[in-house]
CSV table of C-alpha atoms in Angstrom, one decimal:
chain,number,residue,atom,x,y,z
V,1,MET,CA,-14.4,4.1,35.9
V,2,ARG,CA,-18.0,5.0,36.5
V,3,PHE,CA,-18.7,8.7,36.0
V,4,SER,CA,-21.2,10.5,38.4
V,5,ARG,CA,-24.3,11.8,36.6
V,6,PRO,CA,-23.3,15.4,36.5
V,7,ALA,CA,-19.8,14.6,35.2
V,8,SER,CA,-21.1,12.2,32.6
V,9,LEU,CA,-23.6,14.9,31.5
V,10,ALA,CA,-20.8,17.3,31.1
V,11,ALA,CA,-18.8,14.9,29.1
V,12,TRP,CA,-21.7,14.1,26.7
V,13,LEU,CA,-22.5,17.7,26.1
V,14,ALA,CA,-18.9,18.3,25.2
V,15,ALA,CA,-19.0,15.2,22.9
V,16,GLY,CA,-22.2,16.5,21.1
V,17,ILE,CA,-24.5,13.7,22.6
V,18,SER,CA,-28.0,14.6,23.6
V,19,VAL,CA,-29.2,15.1,27.3
V,20,ALA,CA,-31.5,12.1,27.0
V,21,GLU,CA,-28.7,9.9,25.9
V,22,ALA,CA,-26.4,11.3,28.5
V,23,GLN,CA,-28.5,10.1,31.3
V,24,ALA,CA,-28.5,6.4,30.0
V,25,GLN,CA,-25.0,6.2,28.5
V,26,PHE,CA,-21.5,6.3,30.4
V,27,LEU,CA,-18.3,7.1,28.8
V,28,VAL,CA,-15.8,4.4,28.5
V,29,ASP,CA,-12.6,6.5,28.7
V,30,GLN,CA,-10.2,3.7,28.1
V,31,LEU,CA,-11.7,3.2,24.7
V,32,SER,CA,-12.2,6.9,23.8
V,33,PHE,CA,-10.3,10.1,22.8
V,34,GLY,CA,-11.2,13.7,21.8
V,35,TYR,CA,-14.4,13.9,24.1
V,36,THR,CA,-12.9,16.9,26.1
V,37,GLY,CA,-12.4,18.8,22.9
V,38,ARG,CA,-8.6,18.0,23.0
V,39,ILE,CA,-6.7,14.9,21.7
V,40,ASN,CA,-4.1,15.1,24.4
V,41,ASP,CA,-4.5,17.4,27.4
V,42,LYS,CA,-0.8,17.5,28.0
V,43,GLY,CA,0.0,18.6,24.5
V,44,GLN,CA,2.1,15.7,23.6
V,45,GLN,CA,2.2,14.0,20.1
V,46,SER,CA,0.6,10.8,21.2
V,47,VAL,CA,-3.0,9.6,21.9
V,48,PRO,CA,-3.3,8.1,25.4
V,49,LEU,CA,-4.2,4.4,25.4
V,50,PHE,CA,-4.1,4.3,21.5
V,51,SER,CA,-1.4,3.3,19.1
V,52,ILE,CA,-0.5,5.3,15.9
V,53,GLN,CA,0.9,4.1,12.7
V,54,GLY,CA,1.5,5.4,9.3
V,55,GLU,CA,3.1,5.1,5.9
V,56,PRO,CA,5.1,6.7,4.8
V,57,ASP,CA,4.8,9.2,7.8
V,58,VAL,CA,3.1,8.8,11.1
V,59,PRO,CA,-0.2,10.6,11.4
V,60,GLU,CA,0.0,14.2,12.6
V,61,ILE,CA,-1.5,14.9,15.9
V,62,LEU,CA,-2.9,18.3,16.6
V,63,SER,CA,-4.6,19.7,19.7
V,64,ASN,CA,-8.2,18.9,18.5
V,65,LYS,CA,-7.7,16.4,15.8
V,66,ILE,CA,-5.6,13.6,14.3
V,67,ILE,CA,-4.8,13.9,10.5
V,68,LEU,CA,-4.6,10.2,9.3
V,69,THR,CA,-3.5,11.2,5.7
V,70,GLN,CA,-2.1,14.5,4.7
V,71,PRO,CA,-3.1,16.4,1.6
V,72,SER,CA,0.3,15.5,0.2
V,73,PRO,CA,1.9,13.1,-0.7
V,74,GLY,CA,-0.6,10.6,-2.1
V,75,ASN,CA,-0.9,6.9,-1.6
V,76,ALA,CA,-0.4,7.4,2.3
V,77,ARG,CA,-1.8,5.5,5.2
V,78,GLY,CA,-2.6,6.0,8.8
V,79,ALA,CA,-4.0,4.1,11.6
V,80,VAL,CA,-5.1,4.6,15.2
V,81,TRP,CA,-5.8,1.4,17.2
V,82,GLY,CA,-7.0,1.1,20.8
V,83,ASP,CA,-4.6,-0.7,23.3
V,84,ASN,CA,-7.5,-2.0,25.2
V,85,SER,CA,-10.3,-4.3,23.8
V,86,ASN,CA,-14.1,-3.7,24.2
V,87,LYS,CA,-15.5,-5.8,27.1
V,88,TYR,CA,-19.1,-4.7,26.7
V,89,LYS,CA,-21.9,-6.6,24.7
V,90,GLU,CA,-24.0,-3.4,24.3
V,91,TRP,CA,-22.2,-0.2,23.4
V,92,VAL,CA,-22.3,3.0,21.1
V,93,ALA,CA,-19.2,4.3,19.2
V,94,ASP,CA,-19.4,7.7,18.1
V,95,VAL,CA,-16.8,9.0,15.4
V,96,ASP,CA,-16.5,12.7,14.3
V,97,PHE,CA,-14.4,13.0,11.1
V,98,ARG,CA,-13.9,15.4,8.3
V,99,VAL,CA,-12.6,14.9,4.6
V,100,ASN,CA,-10.9,17.5,2.5
V,101,GLY,CA,-9.4,17.2,-0.9
V,102,PRO,CA,-9.3,18.3,-4.5
V,103,GLU,CA,-12.1,17.9,-6.9
V,104,ARG,CA,-11.0,14.4,-8.1
V,105,GLY,CA,-9.5,13.3,-4.8
V,106,GLY,CA,-9.9,9.9,-3.5
V,107,GLY,CA,-9.3,7.5,-0.5
V,108,ASN,CA,-11.2,5.7,2.0
V,109,LEU,CA,-11.8,5.8,6.0
V,110,ASN,CA,-12.3,2.5,7.8
V,111,ILE,CA,-13.9,1.9,11.2
V,112,TRP,CA,-12.9,-1.3,12.6
V,113,LEU,CA,-14.0,-3.6,15.6
V,114,ALA,CA,-11.7,-6.6,15.1
V,115,ARG,CA,-9.7,-9.3,17.0
V,116,ARG,CA,-6.0,-8.8,16.6
V,117,GLY,CA,-6.6,-5.6,14.6
V,118,VAL,CA,-3.1,-4.3,15.1
V,119,GLN,CA,-1.5,-7.6,13.9
V,120,ASP,CA,-3.9,-8.7,11.2
V,121,ILE,CA,-5.1,-5.2,9.8
V,122,GLY,CA,-2.5,-2.5,10.9
V,123,THR,CA,-2.7,0.3,8.3
V,124,ALA,CA,-4.7,-1.8,5.7
V,125,SER,CA,-8.0,-0.6,4.1
V,126,ILE,CA,-10.9,-3.1,3.3
V,127,TYR,CA,-9.4,-3.6,-0.2
V,128,THR,CA,-5.9,-4.5,0.9
V,129,VAL,CA,-6.6,-6.4,4.2
V,130,GLY,CA,-6.2,-10.1,4.2
V,131,ARG,CA,-8.1,-12.4,6.6
V,132,PHE,CA,-9.5,-10.5,9.6
V,133,ASP,CA,-12.2,-11.4,12.4
V,134,GLY,CA,-14.6,-8.6,13.0
V,135,LEU,CA,-16.6,-5.7,11.6
V,136,ALA,CA,-15.4,-2.9,9.2
V,137,LEU,CA,-17.3,0.2,8.4
V,138,VAL,CA,-16.1,1.9,5.2
V,139,ILE,CA,-16.5,5.5,4.0
V,140,ASP,CA,-15.5,6.1,0.4
V,141,ARG,CA,-16.7,6.9,-3.1
V,142,SER,CA,-17.4,3.4,-4.2
V,143,GLY,CA,-18.8,3.1,-7.7
V,144,GLY,CA,-17.8,6.6,-8.6
V,145,GLY,CA,-20.7,8.3,-6.7
V,146,ALA,CA,-20.6,11.2,-4.3
V,147,GLY,CA,-19.9,8.9,-1.3
V,148,MET,CA,-21.2,5.8,0.4
V,149,VAL,CA,-21.1,4.1,3.9
V,150,ARG,CA,-20.9,0.3,3.9
V,151,GLY,CA,-20.6,-2.5,6.5
V,152,PHE,CA,-18.5,-5.7,6.1
V,153,LEU,CA,-18.3,-8.8,8.3
V,154,ASN,CA,-15.6,-11.5,8.3
V,155,ASP,CA,-15.0,-14.4,10.4
V,156,GLY,CA,-11.4,-14.8,9.5
V,157,THR,CA,-12.0,-17.2,6.7
V,158,THR,CA,-12.3,-14.7,3.7
V,159,ASP,CA,-9.2,-13.1,2.2
V,160,TYR,CA,-10.4,-9.7,1.1
V,161,SER,CA,-7.2,-8.8,-0.6
V,162,SER,CA,-7.6,-11.6,-3.1
V,163,HIS,CA,-11.2,-11.5,-3.4
V,164,HIS,CA,-12.5,-10.7,-7.0
V,165,SER,CA,-15.2,-8.3,-5.8
V,166,VAL,CA,-15.0,-6.9,-2.3
V,167,ASP,CA,-17.8,-4.5,-2.8
V,168,SER,CA,-20.3,-7.5,-3.1
V,169,LEU,CA,-19.4,-8.5,0.4
V,170,ALA,CA,-21.2,-5.5,2.0
V,171,PHE,CA,-24.1,-6.5,4.2
V,172,GLY,CA,-25.4,-2.8,4.5
V,173,HIS,CA,-25.0,0.5,2.9
V,174,CYS,CA,-26.2,4.0,2.4
V,175,ASP,CA,-25.3,7.0,0.2
V,176,TYR,CA,-23.5,9.9,2.0
V,177,SER,CA,-21.7,12.8,0.4
V,178,TYR,CA,-18.9,13.3,3.0
V,179,ARG,CA,-16.2,15.3,1.1
V,180,ASN,CA,-15.5,19.0,1.5
V,181,LEU,CA,-18.5,19.7,3.7
V,182,GLY,CA,-16.6,22.2,5.8
V,183,ARG,CA,-17.8,20.7,9.1
V,184,PRO,CA,-17.3,17.4,10.9
V,185,SER,CA,-19.5,14.6,9.9
V,186,GLN,CA,-20.8,12.0,12.6
V,187,ILE,CA,-20.8,8.2,12.3
V,188,LYS,CA,-22.5,6.4,15.1
V,189,LEU,CA,-22.4,2.6,15.6
V,190,ARG,CA,-24.9,1.1,18.1
V,191,GLN,CA,-24.8,-2.4,19.3
V,192,THR,CA,-27.6,-3.7,21.4
V,193,GLN,CA,-28.8,-7.1,22.5
V,194,ASP,CA,-31.2,-7.5,19.5
V,195,ASN,CA,-29.9,-5.0,17.0
V,196,PHE,CA,-26.9,-3.4,15.3
V,197,LYS,CA,-27.5,0.1,13.9
V,198,VAL,CA,-25.4,2.7,12.0
V,199,GLU,CA,-26.5,6.3,11.9
V,200,VAL,CA,-25.0,9.1,9.9
V,201,ASP,CA,-25.4,12.8,11.2
V,202,GLY,CA,-28.4,11.5,13.2
V,203,THR,CA,-30.1,9.7,10.3
V,204,LEU,CA,-30.4,5.9,10.1
V,205,CYS,CA,-28.1,4.3,7.5
V,206,PHE,CA,-28.7,0.6,7.9
V,207,GLU,CA,-29.4,-1.9,10.7
V,208,SER,CA,-29.6,-5.5,11.1
V,209,SER,CA,-30.9,-7.9,13.9
V,210,ASN,CA,-28.6,-10.7,12.9
V,211,ILE,CA,-25.2,-9.0,14.1
V,212,GLN,CA,-23.8,-9.4,17.5
V,213,ILE,CA,-20.1,-8.6,18.0
V,214,PRO,CA,-18.7,-10.6,21.1
V,215,PRO,CA,-16.5,-8.7,23.7
V,216,GLY,CA,-12.9,-8.9,23.3
V,217,TYR,CA,-12.6,-7.1,19.9
V,218,SER,CA,-10.7,-3.7,19.6
V,219,PHE,CA,-11.6,-0.5,17.9
V,220,GLY,CA,-9.6,0.9,15.2
V,221,LEU,CA,-9.5,3.7,12.5
V,222,THR,CA,-7.4,3.5,9.2
V,223,ALA,CA,-7.4,5.7,6.3
V,224,ALA,CA,-5.7,5.4,2.9
V,225,SER,CA,-5.4,8.3,0.3
V,226,ALA,CA,-5.1,7.8,-3.5
V,227,GLU,CA,-2.6,9.2,-5.9
V,228,ASN,CA,-4.8,12.4,-5.9
V,229,PRO,CA,-5.2,12.4,-2.1
V,230,ASP,CA,-7.9,13.2,0.3
V,231,SER,CA,-7.1,14.5,3.8
V,232,PHE,CA,-8.9,12.5,6.6
V,233,GLU,CA,-9.2,14.1,9.9
V,234,ILE,CA,-10.5,12.5,13.1
V,235,PHE,CA,-11.8,14.8,15.9
V,236,LYS,CA,-13.0,12.4,18.4
V,237,PHE,CA,-13.8,8.7,19.0
V,238,VAL,CA,-16.1,7.9,21.9
V,239,VAL,CA,-17.3,4.7,23.2
V,240,MET,CA,-20.3,4.6,25.6
V,241,THR,CA,-22.2,1.9,27.5
V,242,GLU,CA,-25.1,1.8,29.8
V,243,ASP,CA,-23.5,-0.1,32.6
V,244,LEU,CA,-19.8,0.3,33.1
V,245,ASN,CA,-19.8,-2.5,35.6
V,246,LYS,CA,-21.4,-4.8,33.1
V,247,GLN,CA,-18.0,-6.2,31.7
V,248,HIS,CA,-17.6,-9.4,30.0
V,249,GLU,CA,-14.4,-11.4,29.8
V,250,GLU,CA,-12.9,-12.2,26.4
V,251,PRO,CA,-13.9,-15.7,25.4
V,252,THR,CA,-11.0,-18.2,25.3
V,253,GLN,CA,-10.2,-20.3,22.4
V,254,GLN,CA,-11.7,-23.3,24.0
V,255,GLN,CA,-15.0,-21.5,24.8
V,256,MET,CA,-15.1,-20.3,21.2
V,257,ASN,CA,-14.6,-24.0,20.0
V,258,GLN,CA,-17.4,-25.0,22.3
V,259,GLN,CA,-19.7,-22.3,20.9
V,260,GLY,CA,-18.9,-23.4,17.4
V,261,GLN,CA,-19.8,-27.1,18.3
V,262,GLN,CA,-23.0,-25.9,20.0
V,263,GLN,CA,-23.9,-24.0,16.9
V,264,ASN,CA,-23.2,-27.1,14.7
V,265,THR,CA,-25.6,-29.1,16.9
V,266,TRP,CA,-28.4,-26.7,16.0
V,267,SER,CA,-28.0,-26.6,12.2
V,268,ASN,CA,-27.8,-29.6,9.8
V,269,PRO,CA,-27.1,-29.1,6.1
V,270,GLY,CA,-29.0,-32.2,5.2
V,271,GLY,CA,-32.1,-30.9,6.8
V,272,HIS,CA,-32.3,-33.4,9.7
V,273,GLY,CA,-33.1,-32.0,13.2
V,274,TYR,CA,-30.5,-32.4,16.0
V,275,GLU,CA,-31.3,-33.0,19.5
V,276,LYS,CA,-30.3,-30.3,22.0
V,277,ASN,CA,-27.3,-30.8,24.2
V,278,MET,CA,-26.0,-34.0,22.6
V,279,PRO,CA,-23.0,-35.1,24.5
V,280,VAL,CA,-19.7,-34.6,22.5
V,281,ASP,CA,-16.1,-35.6,23.1
V,282,ASP,CA,-13.1,-33.2,23.2
V,283,ASN,CA,-12.7,-33.4,19.4
V,284,GLY,CA,-16.2,-32.3,18.9
V,285,TRP,CA,-17.7,-35.6,17.7
V,286,GLU,CA,-20.8,-36.9,19.2
V,287,GLN,CA,-20.0,-39.7,21.8
V,288,ASP,CA,-20.9,-43.3,20.8
V,289,ILE,CA,-23.9,-44.7,22.3
V,290,ALA,CA,-23.0,-47.4,24.9
V,291,ASP,CA,-23.3,-51.0,23.8
V,292,ALA,CA,-26.2,-52.9,25.3
V,293,THR,CA,-26.9,-56.7,25.4
V,294,ALA,CA,-29.8,-58.1,23.6
V,295,ALA,CA,-31.4,-59.3,26.9
V,296,SER,CA,-31.6,-55.8,28.3
V,297,ILE,CA,-34.1,-54.9,25.6
V,298,ILE,CA,-37.3,-56.5,26.7
V,299,SER,CA,-40.0,-54.5,24.8
V,300,SER,CA,-40.6,-53.3,21.5
V,301,GLU,CA,-40.6,-49.7,22.7
V,302,ALA,CA,-37.1,-50.1,24.0
V,303,GLN,CA,-36.0,-51.9,20.8
V,304,PHE,CA,-37.4,-49.0,18.7
V,305,ALA,CA,-35.9,-46.4,21.0
V,306,ASP,CA,-32.5,-48.2,20.8
V,307,LEU,CA,-32.7,-48.4,17.1
V,308,HIS,CA,-33.9,-44.9,16.7
V,309,ASN,CA,-31.1,-43.6,18.9
V,310,ARG,CA,-28.4,-45.5,17.0
V,311,LEU,CA,-29.7,-44.6,13.6
V,312,GLN,CA,-29.8,-41.0,14.7
V,313,SER,CA,-26.2,-41.2,16.1
V,314,VAL,CA,-25.2,-42.8,12.7
V,315,ASN,CA,-27.0,-39.9,10.9
V,316,HIS,CA,-25.1,-37.5,13.2
V,317,HIS,CA,-21.8,-38.9,12.6
V,318,LEU,CA,-22.3,-39.0,8.7
V,319,SER,CA,-23.5,-35.5,8.8
V,320,THR,CA,-20.4,-34.4,10.8
V,321,ILE,CA,-18.1,-36.4,8.4
V,322,PHE,CA,-20.0,-34.6,5.4
V,323,ARG,CA,-19.1,-31.3,7.1
V,324,LYS,CA,-15.6,-32.2,7.7
V,325,VAL,CA,-15.2,-33.4,4.2
V,326,ALA,CA,-16.9,-30.1,2.8
V,327,SER,CA,-14.6,-28.1,5.1
V,328,GLN,CA,-11.6,-30.0,3.8
V,329,ASP,CA,-12.7,-29.4,0.3
V,330,SER,CA,-13.0,-25.7,0.9
V,331,ILE,CA,-9.6,-25.7,2.6
V,332,GLY,CA,-8.1,-27.8,-0.3
V,333,GLU,CA,-9.5,-25.4,-2.8
V,334,LYS,CA,-7.9,-22.4,-0.8
V,335,ARG,CA,-4.7,-24.2,-0.6
V,336,HIS,CA,-5.0,-25.0,-4.4
V,337,GLU,CA,-5.6,-21.3,-5.1
V,338,GLU,CA,-2.7,-20.4,-3.0
V,339,THR,CA,-0.5,-23.1,-4.7
V,340,SER,CA,-1.7,-21.8,-8.0
V,341,THR,CA,-0.8,-18.2,-7.1
V,342,SER,CA,2.6,-19.3,-5.8
V,343,ILE,CA,3.2,-21.2,-9.1
V,344,ASN,CA,2.3,-18.3,-11.0
V,345,GLU,CA,4.5,-16.0,-9.2
V,346,LEU,CA,7.3,-18.6,-9.7
V,347,LYS,CA,6.5,-18.6,-13.5
V,348,GLN,CA,6.8,-14.8,-13.5
V,349,LEU,CA,10.0,-15.0,-11.6
V,350,LEU,CA,11.3,-17.7,-14.1
V,351,GLU,CA,10.1,-15.4,-17.0
V,352,LYS,CA,12.1,-12.6,-15.4
V,353,LEU,CA,15.2,-14.9,-15.2
V,354,ASN,CA,14.8,-15.8,-18.9
V,355,LYS,CA,14.7,-12.1,-19.7
V,356,ILE,CA,17.9,-11.7,-17.8
V,357,ASP,CA,19.6,-14.5,-19.7
V,358,ALA,CA,18.5,-12.9,-23.0
V,359,LEU,CA,19.7,-9.5,-21.7
V,360,GLN,CA,23.0,-11.0,-20.8
V,361,SER,CA,23.4,-12.6,-24.3
V,362,HIS,CA,22.6,-9.1,-25.6
V,363,ILE,CA,25.3,-7.5,-23.5
V,364,VAL,CA,27.8,-10.1,-24.6
V,365,SER,CA,26.9,-9.5,-28.4
V,366,LEU,CA,27.2,-5.7,-27.7
V,367,GLU,CA,30.7,-6.2,-26.2
V,368,ARG,CA,31.8,-8.1,-29.2
V,369,GLU,CA,30.5,-5.4,-31.5
V,370,ILE,CA,32.2,-2.7,-29.5
V,371,LYS,CA,35.4,-4.7,-29.7
V,372,THR,CA,35.2,-5.0,-33.5
V,373,ILE,CA,34.2,-1.3,-33.8
V,374,LYS,CA,37.1,-0.4,-31.7
V,375,GLN,CA,39.6,-2.5,-33.8
V,376,GLU,CA,38.2,-1.1,-37.2
V,377,THR,CA,38.3,2.4,-35.9
V,378,GLY,CA,41.9,1.9,-34.7
V,379,ASN,CA,42.9,0.5,-38.2
V,380,LYS,CA,41.1,3.5,-40.0
V,381,VAL,CA,42.9,6.0,-37.7
V,382,ARG,CA,46.2,4.5,-38.5
V,383,ASP,CA,45.4,4.4,-42.1
V,384,SER,CA,44.4,8.1,-42.1
V,385,GLU,CA,47.5,8.9,-40.0
V,386,ASN,CA,49.8,7.3,-42.6
V,387,ALA,CA,47.9,8.9,-45.5
V,388,ILE,CA,48.2,12.4,-43.9
V,389,LYS,CA,51.9,11.9,-43.3
V,390,LYS,CA,52.5,10.9,-47.0
V,391,MET,CA,50.5,13.8,-48.2
V,392,LEU,CA,52.3,16.3,-46.0
V,393,GLY,CA,55.7,15.0,-46.8
V,394,SER,CA,55.2,15.2,-50.5
V,395,SER,CA,53.5,18.6,-50.2
V,396,HIS,CA,56.5,19.8,-47.9
V,397,GLY,CA,59.2,18.6,-50.4
V,398,ASP,CA,57.6,20.3,-53.5
V,399,MET,CA,57.1,23.4,-51.5
V,400,LEU,CA,60.9,23.5,-50.6
V,401,LEU,CA,61.9,22.9,-54.3
V,402,HIS,CA,59.5,25.7,-55.3
V,403,VAL,CA,60.9,28.1,-52.7
V,404,ALA,CA,64.5,27.3,-53.7
V,405,GLU,CA,63.9,27.7,-57.4
V,406,LYS,CA,62.2,31.0,-56.8
V,407,THR,CA,64.7,32.5,-54.2
V,408,GLN,CA,68.1,31.3,-55.4
V,409,PRO,CA,70.1,34.1,-57.5
V,410,THR,CA,71.1,33.8,-61.2
V,411,HIS,CA,74.9,33.9,-62.1
V,412,GLY,CA,74.2,35.6,-65.5
V,413,LYS,CA,72.7,38.6,-63.9
V,414,LEU,CA,75.5,38.8,-61.4
V,415,ILE,CA,78.2,38.7,-64.1
V,416,PHE,CA,76.3,41.2,-66.1
V,417,VAL,CA,76.2,43.5,-63.3
V,418,ILE,CA,79.9,43.1,-62.4
V,419,ILE,CA,81.1,43.6,-66.1
V,420,GLY,CA,78.7,46.4,-66.6
V,421,SER,CA,80.0,48.2,-63.5
V,422,GLN,CA,83.6,47.7,-64.7
V,423,ILE,CA,82.8,49.1,-68.3
V,424,VAL,CA,81.2,52.1,-66.6
V,425,LEU,CA,84.2,52.8,-64.4
V,426,VAL,CA,86.5,52.5,-67.6
V,427,LEU,CA,84.4,54.8,-69.5
V,428,ALA,CA,84.2,57.3,-66.6
V,429,TYR,CA,87.9,57.1,-66.2
V,430,ILE,CA,88.7,57.7,-69.9
V,431,TRP,CA,86.3,60.7,-70.0
V,432,TYR,CA,88.0,62.1,-67.0
V,433,GLU,CA,91.5,61.8,-68.6
V,434,ARG,CA,90.4,63.3,-71.9
V,435,LYS,CA,88.8,66.2,-70.2
V,436,LYS,CA,92.0,66.9,-68.2
V,437,THR,CA,94.3,66.9,-71.4
V,438,LEU,CA,92.1,69.2,-73.5
V,439,PRO,CA,93.6,72.9,-73.9
V,440,LYS,CA,92.1,75.5,-71.6
V,441,LYS,CA,90.3,78.3,-73.1
V,442,TYR,CA,90.4,81.8,-71.6
V,443,LEU,CA,88.2,84.7,-72.1
């Protein structure tokens, strides 16, 4: 996996790294993409050695960039997680990204170095993630400004999704206006043996000498857009180290427990100093001092030493008990909060059920009212039908009588006509006969 010096120089020049850094740093290709200017040299819709996730759609992979969230629709999520974990204690991570969006667009970009990132984080942002173990670097418009870069740490005990003020958990920040610049922005994370540093476009953002991320954690990028969405584009993600052969195995759970026990032996909340390398058993408790007979203590110094050791052992046990009790109190408080949350959710569900019962009673009353209205409507329709029939019957009978009275002929007229016509005929006949009997006159 080691590159020759000319090959590594070409890779760093392509990645935008200075020549001085190229001579001291080597590319970790199993943790990087986009360092050749292309995301996938084969033109496939995938990123080698990285897993892609998204909601509602999977991020779009172009030849030279990954679009984690599209310009539309809003409320989208995208994530890129490395399949391999980082096995180096000293490293440099370089991210080139660009954010475009409308005037009031919103969203955030999260750079992760976390254990179980795919399982515990997935596509979540710093505001929606639960308990995670690792580092998160967030770029967003927190507080309504032009932009800010902030760093967050968690050891797996803090649930960020239910925390009342996530912004207050940041251990470092700097202002950075990152939206609609028209060019890619560069974020560089540098972990050395004594220092952790974050640079933005070549300028120091913040640093800390108290942060050391152990090997075995995975790199990841997640982005979340708001209802008025921003588009988050990733051009490259490059991880470098000074010595490719200087890998460290991921610590096992037993080693992590031993480290935690060793850390506990160096600090005492009560203010009493602990001796170094005190023997402990498998459960993390300091081993009991072996019993000694009184005859074996022959001097006052031995008696004082034995008394001192036993008092110190008792003090250690009491301190351990106090720590255990304190941790149990915190666990009890968390469980109490979880129980309270569950009870509140149950109460809300019960209230919804009560609303359903009330709705059901309203539906029953509506059914009754509808049946009553139906019966009343039927009765009124029948009454109206009978009234119309009666009215039409009476009106039709009167009309027939009126028509019969107006249209039937009168007998007096008929008799007058017959008699009159007979008289006219008789008169005409008489006139004819008289005219025929009159003497004729001749000229």
